[in-house]
Coordinates of C-alpha atoms and ligand atoms in Angstrom, one line a residue:
M1 CA 82.1 143.3 71.7
R2 CA 81.5 147.0 71.2
Y3 CA 84.7 148.9 70.2
S4 CA 83.7 151.9 72.3
N5 CA 83.6 149.7 75.4
Y6 CA 86.8 148.0 74.5
F7 CA 90.5 148.8 74.4
I8 CA 92.5 148.5 71.2
P9 CA 95.1 151.3 71.1
T10 CA 96.3 151.3 67.5
H11 CA 99.1 153.4 66.0
R12 CA 100.0 154.5 62.5
E13 CA 103.7 155.0 63.0
I14 CA 106.2 152.1 62.6
P15 CA 107.8 151.6 66.1
A16 CA 111.5 152.4 65.7
D17 CA 112.8 149.6 67.9
A18 CA 110.8 146.8 66.3
E19 CA 112.9 144.8 63.8
V20 CA 110.5 142.2 62.4
I21 CA 107.1 142.7 61.0
S22 CA 105.1 140.7 63.6
H23 CA 106.6 142.8 66.4
Q24 CA 105.8 146.0 64.5
L25 CA 102.2 144.9 63.7
M26 CA 101.6 143.6 67.3
L27 CA 102.5 147.0 68.7
R28 CA 100.7 149.0 66.1
A29 CA 97.6 146.9 66.3
G30 CA 97.4 147.3 70.0
L31 CA 98.0 143.7 70.9
I32 CA 101.0 144.0 73.2
R33 CA 103.0 146.7 75.1
K34 CA 106.6 146.4 76.3
L35 CA 107.2 146.9 80.0
T36 CA 110.9 146.3 79.9
S37 CA 113.4 144.3 77.8
G38 CA 111.8 141.0 76.8
I39 CA 108.8 141.5 79.1
Y40 CA 105.4 142.4 77.7
T41 CA 101.8 143.0 78.7
Y42 CA 99.2 141.3 76.5
L43 CA 96.5 143.8 75.7
P44 CA 92.9 142.7 75.5
A45 CA 92.9 141.9 71.7
G46 CA 96.3 140.2 71.9
L47 CA 95.2 138.2 74.9
R48 CA 92.2 137.0 72.9
S49 CA 94.5 135.6 70.2
I50 CA 96.8 134.0 72.9
K51 CA 93.7 132.4 74.5
K52 CA 92.6 130.9 71.2
V53 CA 95.9 129.3 70.7
E54 CA 95.8 128.0 74.2
Q55 CA 92.3 126.6 73.6
I56 CA 93.5 124.7 70.5
I57 CA 96.5 123.4 72.5
R58 CA 94.2 122.2 75.3
E59 CA 91.8 120.5 73.0
E60 CA 94.6 118.6 71.2
M61 CA 96.5 117.8 74.3
N62 CA 93.3 116.4 76.0
R63 CA 92.5 114.5 72.8
A64 CA 96.0 112.9 72.9
G65 CA 95.4 111.8 76.5
A66 CA 97.5 114.4 78.3
I67 CA 96.3 115.8 81.6
E68 CA 96.3 119.4 82.6
V69 CA 98.1 120.6 85.8
L70 CA 99.6 123.9 86.8
M71 CA 103.0 123.9 88.5
P72 CA 104.7 126.7 90.4
A73 CA 106.8 129.3 88.6
V74 CA 109.3 129.4 91.5
Q75 CA 111.4 126.3 92.0
P76 CA 113.8 125.4 94.8
A77 CA 117.5 125.1 93.9
E78 CA 117.7 121.6 95.5
L79 CA 115.7 120.0 92.7
W80 CA 118.1 121.6 90.1
Q81 CA 121.1 120.4 92.1
E82 CA 119.6 116.9 92.1
S83 CA 119.2 116.9 88.3
G84 CA 122.7 118.5 87.9
R85 CA 121.3 121.5 86.0
W86 CA 121.9 124.1 88.7
D87 CA 125.5 124.1 87.5
Y88 CA 124.9 123.6 83.8
Y89 CA 121.9 125.7 82.8
G90 CA 123.9 128.9 82.6
R91 CA 122.9 132.5 82.9
E92 CA 119.5 132.1 81.2
L93 CA 118.4 130.6 84.6
L94 CA 117.1 133.5 86.8
R95 CA 118.4 132.6 90.2
F96 CA 117.6 134.3 93.5
R97 CA 117.5 133.9 97.3
D98 CA 114.5 134.1 99.6
R99 CA 114.4 135.7 103.0
H100 CA 115.7 132.5 104.5
N101 CA 118.7 132.6 102.2
R102 CA 117.4 129.6 100.3
D103 CA 118.4 129.5 96.6
A104 CA 115.6 129.4 94.1
C105 CA 115.0 130.0 90.4
F106 CA 112.2 131.2 88.2
G107 CA 111.3 128.1 86.1
P108 CA 112.6 128.2 82.5
T109 CA 111.2 124.7 82.1
H110 CA 109.7 122.1 84.5
E111 CA 111.4 118.7 84.1
E112 CA 112.6 118.8 87.7
V113 CA 109.3 119.8 89.3
I114 CA 107.2 117.2 87.4
T115 CA 109.7 114.4 88.0
D116 CA 109.6 115.3 91.7
L117 CA 105.8 115.1 91.7
V118 CA 105.7 111.8 89.8
R119 CA 108.3 110.1 91.8
D120 CA 106.3 110.8 95.0
E121 CA 103.0 109.9 93.6
V122 CA 103.6 107.0 91.2
Q123 CA 104.8 103.6 92.5
S124 CA 103.5 100.9 90.1
Y125 CA 103.6 100.1 86.4
K126 CA 99.7 100.1 86.7
Q127 CA 99.7 103.9 87.0
L128 CA 101.8 104.4 83.8
P129 CA 101.8 105.8 81.2
L130 CA 101.1 109.4 82.3
N131 CA 101.4 112.7 80.4
F132 CA 101.0 116.0 82.3
Y133 CA 100.8 119.4 80.6
Q134 CA 100.4 122.9 81.7
I135 CA 100.2 126.3 80.1
Q136 CA 102.3 128.6 82.3
T137 CA 104.6 131.6 82.3
K138 CA 108.3 130.9 82.0
F139 CA 111.3 133.0 82.5
R140 CA 114.6 132.8 80.7
D141 CA 117.1 135.5 81.0
E142 CA 117.8 135.5 77.2
I143 CA 121.1 137.1 76.3
R144 CA 119.3 138.9 73.3
P145 CA 115.6 139.3 73.8
R146 CA 114.1 140.5 70.6
F147 CA 111.4 140.4 68.1
G148 CA 108.8 141.2 70.7
I149 CA 107.1 138.2 72.3
M150 CA 108.9 135.9 69.7
R151 CA 112.0 135.9 71.9
G152 CA 111.0 137.3 75.2
R153 CA 112.4 136.7 78.7
E154 CA 109.1 136.1 80.2
F155 CA 106.8 134.1 78.0
I156 CA 103.9 131.7 78.0
M157 CA 104.7 128.1 77.2
K158 CA 102.7 124.9 77.0
D159 CA 105.0 122.2 78.4
A160 CA 104.1 118.5 78.7
Y161 CA 106.0 115.6 80.2
S162 CA 105.3 111.9 79.6
F163 CA 106.3 109.0 81.9
D164 CA 106.3 105.5 80.5
A165 CA 107.4 102.1 81.8
N166 CA 109.7 101.4 78.8
E167 CA 111.2 102.7 75.6
E168 CA 108.5 101.3 73.5
G169 CA 105.8 103.1 75.5
A170 CA 107.9 106.3 75.4
G171 CA 108.0 106.0 71.6
K172 CA 104.3 105.8 71.5
S173 CA 103.9 108.8 73.7
Y174 CA 106.3 110.7 71.5
D175 CA 104.4 109.8 68.4
R176 CA 101.2 110.9 69.9
M177 CA 102.6 114.3 70.7
Y178 CA 104.1 114.6 67.2
E179 CA 100.6 114.0 65.8
A180 CA 99.0 116.4 68.3
Y181 CA 101.6 119.1 67.4
T182 CA 100.9 118.6 63.7
R183 CA 97.2 119.1 64.4
I184 CA 97.8 122.1 66.6
F185 CA 99.9 124.0 64.1
E186 CA 97.5 123.1 61.2
R187 CA 94.6 124.4 63.2
C188 CA 96.5 127.6 63.9
G189 CA 96.7 128.1 60.1
L190 CA 100.5 127.9 59.9
R191 CA 102.7 126.6 57.2
F192 CA 105.3 124.6 59.1
K193 CA 107.7 121.7 58.9
A194 CA 108.8 119.2 61.6
V195 CA 112.6 118.9 61.5
E196 CA 115.1 116.7 63.3
A197 CA 116.8 118.7 66.0
D198 CA 119.6 118.7 68.5
T199 CA 118.5 118.1 72.1
G200 CA 120.6 120.9 73.7
P201 CA 120.9 121.4 77.4
I202 CA 117.6 119.7 78.1
G203 CA 119.2 116.5 77.2
G204 CA 117.8 113.3 75.8
N205 CA 118.4 111.5 72.6
Y206 CA 115.8 112.2 70.0
S207 CA 113.9 115.3 69.1
H208 CA 111.9 117.3 66.5
E209 CA 111.3 120.9 66.2
F210 CA 108.2 122.4 64.5
M211 CA 109.4 125.2 62.4
V212 CA 107.2 127.9 60.9
L213 CA 108.8 128.8 57.6
A214 CA 109.5 132.5 57.5
E215 CA 112.3 134.8 56.2
S216 CA 112.7 136.4 59.6
G217 CA 113.3 133.0 61.3
E218 CA 116.3 132.7 63.5
D219 CA 116.8 129.1 62.7
L220 CA 118.3 127.5 59.6
I221 CA 116.8 124.3 58.3
A222 CA 118.5 122.0 55.8
S223 CA 115.9 120.2 53.9
C224 CA 116.3 117.6 51.1
L225 CA 114.9 118.5 47.6
Q226 CA 114.0 114.9 47.0
C227 CA 113.0 113.0 50.2
R228 CA 111.3 114.2 53.4
Y229 CA 114.6 114.6 55.3
A230 CA 114.8 118.0 57.1
A231 CA 116.9 119.0 60.1
N232 CA 117.9 122.0 62.0
L233 CA 121.4 123.1 60.9
E234 CA 122.7 122.2 64.4
K235 CA 121.7 118.6 63.8
A236 CA 121.8 118.1 60.0
E237 CA 124.0 115.1 59.4
I238 CA 126.8 114.9 56.7
R239 CA 126.7 111.9 54.5
P240 CA 129.5 109.5 55.7
L241 CA 132.6 109.5 53.6
K242 CA 133.3 106.5 51.6
G243 CA 136.7 104.8 52.1
G244 CA 139.3 105.9 54.7
G245 CA 142.4 107.5 53.4
P246 CA 143.1 110.7 51.4
S247 CA 141.5 110.8 48.0
K248 CA 144.3 112.4 46.1
E249 CA 147.1 110.2 44.8
E250 CA 149.8 112.7 45.8
T251 CA 153.0 111.7 47.6
L252 CA 153.7 113.1 51.0
Q253 CA 155.7 116.2 50.8
E254 CA 158.2 117.4 53.3
M255 CA 156.7 119.6 56.0
Q256 CA 157.9 123.3 55.8
E257 CA 157.4 126.2 58.2
V258 CA 156.3 129.4 56.4
H259 CA 156.2 133.0 57.6
T260 CA 152.6 134.4 57.4
P261 CA 152.7 137.9 58.9
D262 CA 149.6 140.1 59.1
I263 CA 147.2 137.3 58.2
K264 CA 143.8 137.6 59.9
T265 CA 141.4 135.2 58.2
I266 CA 141.4 131.8 56.5
D267 CA 140.7 133.5 53.2
D268 CA 143.8 135.9 53.7
L269 CA 145.9 132.9 54.4
A270 CA 144.7 130.9 51.4
A271 CA 145.3 133.9 49.1
F272 CA 148.8 134.4 50.7
L273 CA 149.8 130.8 50.1
S274 CA 148.0 130.4 46.8
V275 CA 145.9 127.5 48.0
S276 CA 142.1 127.0 48.3
P277 CA 140.5 127.2 51.8
G278 CA 139.8 123.5 51.5
E279 CA 143.6 122.8 51.6
L280 CA 143.8 124.5 55.0
L281 CA 143.1 122.9 58.4
K282 CA 141.4 124.9 61.2
T283 CA 142.4 124.0 64.8
L284 CA 139.9 125.3 67.4
I285 CA 140.7 125.1 71.0
Y286 CA 137.7 124.5 73.4
R287 CA 137.2 124.1 77.1
V288 CA 134.8 121.2 78.0
D289 CA 132.6 120.7 81.2
D290 CA 135.3 119.8 83.7
G291 CA 137.9 122.1 82.3
E292 CA 139.6 119.7 79.9
I293 CA 141.0 121.4 76.8
V294 CA 140.2 119.7 73.5
A295 CA 141.1 120.7 70.0
A296 CA 138.6 120.4 67.2
L297 CA 140.1 120.0 63.6
V298 CA 138.0 120.9 60.6
R299 CA 138.8 121.7 57.0
G300 CA 139.3 125.4 56.2
D301 CA 136.2 125.7 54.1
H302 CA 134.0 124.0 56.7
E303 CA 132.5 125.4 59.9
L304 CA 132.8 123.5 63.2
N305 CA 129.3 122.6 64.5
E306 CA 129.4 123.1 68.3
A307 CA 126.3 121.1 69.0
K308 CA 127.7 118.1 67.1
F309 CA 131.1 118.5 68.7
R310 CA 129.6 118.6 72.1
N311 CA 127.5 115.5 71.4
L312 CA 130.5 113.6 70.2
L313 CA 132.4 114.5 73.3
G314 CA 129.4 113.6 75.4
A315 CA 129.8 116.9 77.2
E316 CA 127.1 119.1 78.8
T317 CA 128.8 122.4 78.0
L318 CA 131.5 123.7 75.7
E319 CA 133.1 127.0 75.2
M320 CA 135.8 128.4 73.1
A321 CA 139.0 128.8 75.1
D322 CA 139.9 132.4 76.0
P323 CA 143.0 133.9 74.4
E324 CA 145.1 133.2 77.5
T325 CA 144.2 129.5 77.4
V326 CA 144.9 129.3 73.7
H327 CA 148.3 130.8 74.4
Q328 CA 149.1 128.4 77.2
T329 CA 147.9 125.4 75.1
T330 CA 149.6 126.2 71.8
G331 CA 152.3 128.6 72.8
A332 CA 151.0 131.2 70.3
P333 CA 148.2 133.7 70.1
T334 CA 144.8 132.8 68.6
G335 CA 145.0 132.2 64.9
F336 CA 148.1 130.0 64.8
A337 CA 147.0 126.9 66.5
G338 CA 147.8 123.6 64.6
P339 CA 147.9 119.9 65.4
V340 CA 151.5 119.3 65.1
G341 CA 153.1 118.9 68.5
L342 CA 149.8 119.9 70.3
K343 CA 149.6 118.2 73.7
V344 CA 145.8 118.0 74.0
R345 CA 143.1 115.6 73.0
M346 CA 142.4 116.2 69.3
V347 CA 139.0 115.4 67.6
A348 CA 138.7 115.8 63.8
D349 CA 135.9 116.1 61.4
Q350 CA 135.7 113.0 59.1
A351 CA 136.6 115.2 56.1
V352 CA 140.1 115.7 57.6
K353 CA 140.8 112.0 56.9
K354 CA 140.9 112.8 53.2
M355 CA 143.3 115.7 53.4
K356 CA 146.9 115.5 52.3
N357 CA 149.8 118.0 52.2
F358 CA 147.8 120.6 53.8
V359 CA 148.4 123.9 55.7
A360 CA 147.9 124.3 59.4
G361 CA 149.0 126.7 62.2
A362 CA 152.5 126.2 63.5
N363 CA 151.7 127.0 67.2
R364 CA 154.1 129.9 66.7
E365 CA 153.1 133.6 66.1
D366 CA 153.0 134.5 62.5
F367 CA 153.9 131.0 61.2
H368 CA 152.1 128.2 59.5
L369 CA 153.2 124.8 58.3
R370 CA 152.8 123.5 54.8
N371 CA 152.6 119.9 53.8
V372 CA 151.2 118.7 57.0
N373 CA 150.0 115.1 57.0
L374 CA 147.8 113.1 59.3
G375 CA 149.5 110.0 60.8
R376 CA 152.9 111.2 59.8
D377 CA 152.9 114.5 61.7
F378 CA 150.2 114.1 64.3
Q379 CA 147.6 111.7 65.6
V380 CA 143.9 112.3 66.0
E381 CA 142.1 110.4 68.9
Q382 CA 138.7 110.5 67.4
F383 CA 137.0 111.3 64.1
G384 CA 133.4 112.2 63.7
D385 CA 130.8 114.4 62.0
I386 CA 131.5 117.7 63.7
R387 CA 130.9 120.2 60.9
T388 CA 127.8 122.2 59.7
I389 CA 126.1 121.0 56.5
T390 CA 126.3 123.4 53.5
P391 CA 124.1 123.7 50.4
Q392 CA 126.9 122.0 48.5
D393 CA 126.4 118.8 50.6
T394 CA 123.9 116.1 49.7
C395 CA 121.1 114.6 51.7
P396 CA 122.4 112.1 54.4
R397 CA 119.4 109.8 53.7
C398 CA 119.0 109.8 49.9
G399 CA 121.9 111.8 48.4
G400 CA 119.5 114.3 46.9
G401 CA 120.3 118.1 46.8
I402 CA 120.0 120.2 50.0
E403 CA 118.4 123.5 50.4
F404 CA 118.4 126.0 53.2
K405 CA 115.3 127.6 54.6
R406 CA 114.7 129.9 57.6
G407 CA 112.3 128.9 60.3
I408 CA 110.8 130.0 63.6
E409 CA 110.8 127.3 66.2
V410 CA 107.3 127.2 67.6
G411 CA 107.3 123.7 69.2
H412 CA 109.9 121.2 70.3
I413 CA 109.5 117.6 71.3
F414 CA 112.2 115.4 73.0
K415 CA 112.7 111.9 74.0
L416 CA 114.5 112.2 77.3
G417 CA 115.0 108.6 78.1
T418 CA 115.9 108.1 81.7
K419 CA 118.1 111.2 82.1
Y420 CA 116.0 112.8 84.7
S421 CA 114.4 109.7 86.3
R422 CA 118.0 108.3 87.0
A423 CA 119.2 111.6 88.3
M424 CA 116.2 112.1 90.6
N425 CA 115.4 108.5 91.2
A426 CA 112.0 108.4 89.7
V427 CA 111.3 104.6 89.8
Y428 CA 108.2 102.3 89.6
L429 CA 107.8 98.6 90.4
D430 CA 107.2 96.4 87.3
E431 CA 105.0 93.3 87.2
Q432 CA 107.7 91.2 88.9
G433 CA 108.1 93.8 91.6
R434 CA 111.5 95.1 90.3
K435 CA 112.4 98.7 90.5
E436 CA 112.8 100.3 87.0
F437 CA 113.4 103.9 85.9
M438 CA 110.6 105.7 84.2
V439 CA 111.2 106.7 80.6
M440 CA 110.4 110.3 80.0
G441 CA 109.6 112.7 77.1
C442 CA 109.0 116.4 77.1
Y443 CA 107.1 118.6 74.7
G444 CA 107.0 122.5 74.5
I445 CA 105.1 125.0 72.5
G446 CA 105.7 128.8 72.6
V447 CA 102.2 130.2 72.8
G448 CA 103.1 133.9 72.2
R449 CA 105.7 132.9 69.6
T450 CA 103.0 131.0 67.8
V451 CA 100.9 134.1 67.4
A452 CA 103.9 136.2 66.4
A453 CA 104.9 133.5 63.8
A454 CA 101.4 133.4 62.4
I455 CA 101.7 137.2 61.8
E456 CA 105.1 136.8 60.1
Q457 CA 103.4 134.5 57.7
N458 CA 100.1 136.3 57.3
H459 CA 100.3 140.1 56.7
D460 CA 100.3 142.7 53.9
E461 CA 101.0 146.4 53.6
E462 CA 97.9 147.3 55.6
G463 CA 98.4 145.0 58.5
I464 CA 97.8 141.5 60.0
I465 CA 95.7 138.9 58.2
F466 CA 94.9 136.6 61.1
P467 CA 94.1 132.9 60.4
I468 CA 90.5 132.8 61.7
Q469 CA 91.2 130.2 64.3
I470 CA 93.5 132.6 66.2
A471 CA 92.0 136.0 65.3
P472 CA 91.0 138.2 68.2
F473 CA 87.5 138.4 66.5
E474 CA 86.1 136.5 63.6
V475 CA 84.1 139.4 62.2
I476 CA 84.3 143.1 62.4
I477 CA 81.3 145.3 61.6
L478 CA 81.8 148.8 60.5
P479 CA 78.8 151.2 60.6
L480 CA 80.2 154.1 58.7
Q481 CA 77.8 157.0 59.7
M482 CA 77.1 156.8 63.4
H483 CA 74.5 159.5 63.2
E484 CA 72.4 157.6 60.6
S485 CA 69.8 155.5 62.4
T486 CA 69.3 153.1 59.4
V487 CA 73.0 152.4 59.3
I488 CA 73.2 151.8 63.1
D489 CA 70.0 149.7 63.1
T490 CA 71.3 147.5 60.3
A491 CA 74.7 147.1 61.9
E492 CA 73.2 146.3 65.3
R493 CA 70.8 143.7 63.8
I494 CA 73.7 141.9 62.1
Y495 CA 75.8 142.2 65.2
R496 CA 73.0 140.5 67.3
L497 CA 72.4 137.8 64.9
L498 CA 76.0 136.8 64.6
R499 CA 76.4 136.9 68.4
D500 CA 73.3 134.8 68.8
N501 CA 75.1 132.3 66.6
D502 CA 78.2 132.4 68.9
R503 CA 80.5 134.3 66.5
D504 CA 83.2 136.5 67.9
V505 CA 82.1 139.9 66.6
L506 CA 83.5 143.3 67.1
L507 CA 81.2 146.2 66.4
D508 CA 83.1 149.4 65.6
D509 CA 80.6 151.8 67.1
R510 CA 83.2 154.6 67.6
N511 CA 82.4 158.1 66.3
E512 CA 85.4 157.9 64.0
R513 CA 85.8 158.7 60.3
A514 CA 85.2 155.8 57.8
G515 CA 88.9 155.9 56.9
V516 CA 90.1 155.4 60.5
K517 CA 87.7 152.4 60.9
F518 CA 88.8 150.8 57.7
M519 CA 92.5 151.3 58.6
D520 CA 92.1 149.8 62.1
A521 CA 90.1 146.8 60.8
D522 CA 92.9 146.1 58.3
L523 CA 95.6 146.6 60.8
L524 CA 94.0 144.4 63.3
G525 CA 93.6 141.7 60.6
I526 CA 90.0 140.6 61.5
P527 CA 89.2 137.8 58.8
L528 CA 85.8 139.2 57.8
R529 CA 84.7 142.8 57.6
V530 CA 81.1 143.9 57.2
T531 CA 80.6 147.5 56.0
V532 CA 77.3 149.2 56.6
G533 CA 77.0 152.6 54.8
T534 CA 74.2 155.0 53.9
R535 CA 74.3 154.3 50.3
G536 CA 74.3 150.6 50.6
V537 CA 71.5 150.5 53.1
K538 CA 69.5 152.7 50.8
N539 CA 70.0 149.9 48.1
G540 CA 69.3 147.2 50.7
E541 CA 72.9 146.0 50.7
V542 CA 75.9 145.6 52.9
E543 CA 79.5 145.0 51.8
V544 CA 81.3 141.8 53.1
K545 CA 85.0 141.6 52.6
I546 CA 87.4 138.8 53.4
R547 CA 90.6 140.3 54.7
A548 CA 92.8 138.0 52.7
E549 CA 91.0 138.7 49.5
K550 CA 91.0 141.7 47.2
D551 CA 87.4 142.3 46.3
P552 CA 84.4 142.8 48.5
H553 CA 81.0 141.2 48.0
S554 CA 77.7 143.3 48.0
I555 CA 75.1 141.2 49.8
P556 CA 71.4 141.9 50.3
I557 CA 71.0 142.9 54.0
Q558 CA 68.6 140.0 54.8
D559 CA 71.1 137.4 53.4
A560 CA 74.1 138.9 55.1
P561 CA 74.0 136.8 58.3
D562 CA 73.8 133.5 56.4
F563 CA 76.5 134.7 54.0
I564 CA 78.9 135.7 56.8
M565 CA 78.2 132.5 58.7
K566 CA 79.1 130.5 55.5
Q567 CA 82.3 132.5 54.9
V568 CA 83.3 131.9 58.5
R569 CA 82.8 128.1 58.0
L570 CA 84.8 128.1 54.8
L571 CA 87.7 130.0 56.5
Y572 CA 87.7 127.4 59.3
D573 CA 87.3 124.5 56.9
S574 CA 90.4 125.6 54.9
T575 CA 92.6 124.6 57.8
Q576 CA 90.7 121.9 59.8
Ligands
ATP601 P1 115.2 128.7 71.1 O1 116.0 127.7 70.4 O2 114.3 129.5 70.2 O3 115.9 129.5 72.1 P2 114.6 126.6 72.9 O4 115.0 125.5 72.1 O5 115.4 127.1 74.0 O6 114.1 127.8 71.9 P3 112.6 125.0 74.2 O7 113.3 124.8 75.5 O8 112.5 123.9 73.2 O9 113.2 126.3 73.5 O10 111.1 125.6 74.6 C1 109.9 125.2 74.0 C2 109.3 126.3 73.1 O11 109.2 127.5 73.9 C3 110.1 126.7 71.9 O12 109.8 125.8 70.9 C4 109.5 128.1 71.6 O13 108.3 128.0 70.9 C5 109.2 128.6 73.0 N1 110.3 129.6 73.5 C6 111.5 129.2 73.9 N2 112.2 130.3 74.3 C7 111.3 131.4 74.1 C8 111.5 132.8 74.3 N3 112.6 133.3 74.7 N4 110.4 133.6 74.0 C9 109.3 133.1 73.5 N5 109.1 131.7 73.3 C10 110.1 130.9 73.6
MG602 MG1 114.0 124.1 71.4

């Protein structure tokens, strides 16, 4: 490609509204442009990177036996009503009506569409297993689109859906996707970790997220310092408590009501009563799917984990009760709820079992209770692991130390079980002619997010340092003096030779100053740069520099193509 015939609108200034480095660099390097909130155009060079990621995904999906299809973006509401998600998906689902007043949505994901296809087309166990994938544009009306294409509203996703005759087959399909994902992200040159994850509103019972490790990541991962255990914070389990009752040998004290005016936080309350936050109980009022009000009880120094709480309740959705509901339920404003005398279902974190003579809200404005005790003063219907892990906790598998890391979720795989096949009656006939539900899995990769995550991990002051696999071009050639025929001839010769060898080369044939060409090449992050200048050519040399390295190599002109080809191979070999 000749730069003069191409379109890479670069900028020097850092865009004011871009918070993270990948977003800044993608704008500055002329890879993307914003149309409106969370919606972007992929400019030519950006599109080349996207296409390279797609190609890697295609190759690995095909290798794993998945079959490419392309499903519609617009989906009829009926299918979502059948699966039950029309009511549950929430406001991320972009809904609209067509001219016949029929409800529809723009697909945020395609479980319904693929299940509808497969139930119509597949009747026998002989046709299973099947795994279909597509690379397609999704829309999710994200509440906070940000970080450029990392969290867009419209974005490109690879999604795949497997259909098996039984759990064992579904397990194998899942494992094959796990391996394919590992290969995909390795080939994209990413440093990543597969972590156990919550299944969220997609449903199902088992899942892993592929996390690119980066400071700017929106997700927190708890990982063990000793064993391989790693999980999203939403999911990370707490080691079960040993024994049942309270650990302290204290006797039960008499419960007392205390006046606690002007107290806003748990820390204020602890200081006011001269106790530690761990001696307080938090009572949080929630509204579940069908409207039932449930109280969650956690120790004052712990955080309720909504994902775990939702799973324990077996609920689809969960929201904190509004102040009015809290008042109706507890008889007091928010901040004074407590378990004593509360007339709703109460679910407590397992750590609450060990508490004794603790402080809780009095269900009366400006009052708390001291010396509250489980069993004597109130009953809990269910105990479970409903709090978020902390770095002070130990690994649920081996007891080792836990550290927190930040990650960007680039891929997510789920075992769905029969959730959708039951809801939508996707059945097959087994060898005995009996009807059975198909066992499903689903597997997503954010294509644009993968490019952005790669930039988060690979950049410096000057710009992007693309992993060669997903770089818009592998090599950039900079002829520095465009009026010098020896310079142009040399650059053209190397350009042709590399192209004849199927390399992706960009020849910067613009009439720009050397400084501009260097800056743009670095900003764009092309892995190999070949500089052709008057002085070098006079000495029979060109300069080859690897973007990720500090020092350039001076190479005799006749050796340059071989040298470059070898460097390209080495760069590929380092990740494949
Ligand atoms: P997140 O937790 O980041 O909102 P998710 O869990 O809702 O993502 P999935 O439903 O698992 O996402 O979608 C599969 C993949 O699609 C994700 O792993 C991610 O790479 C990508 N993805 C999801 N939402 C977005 C988005 N708003 N913009 C860009 N990519 C996205
Ligand atoms: Mg996810």
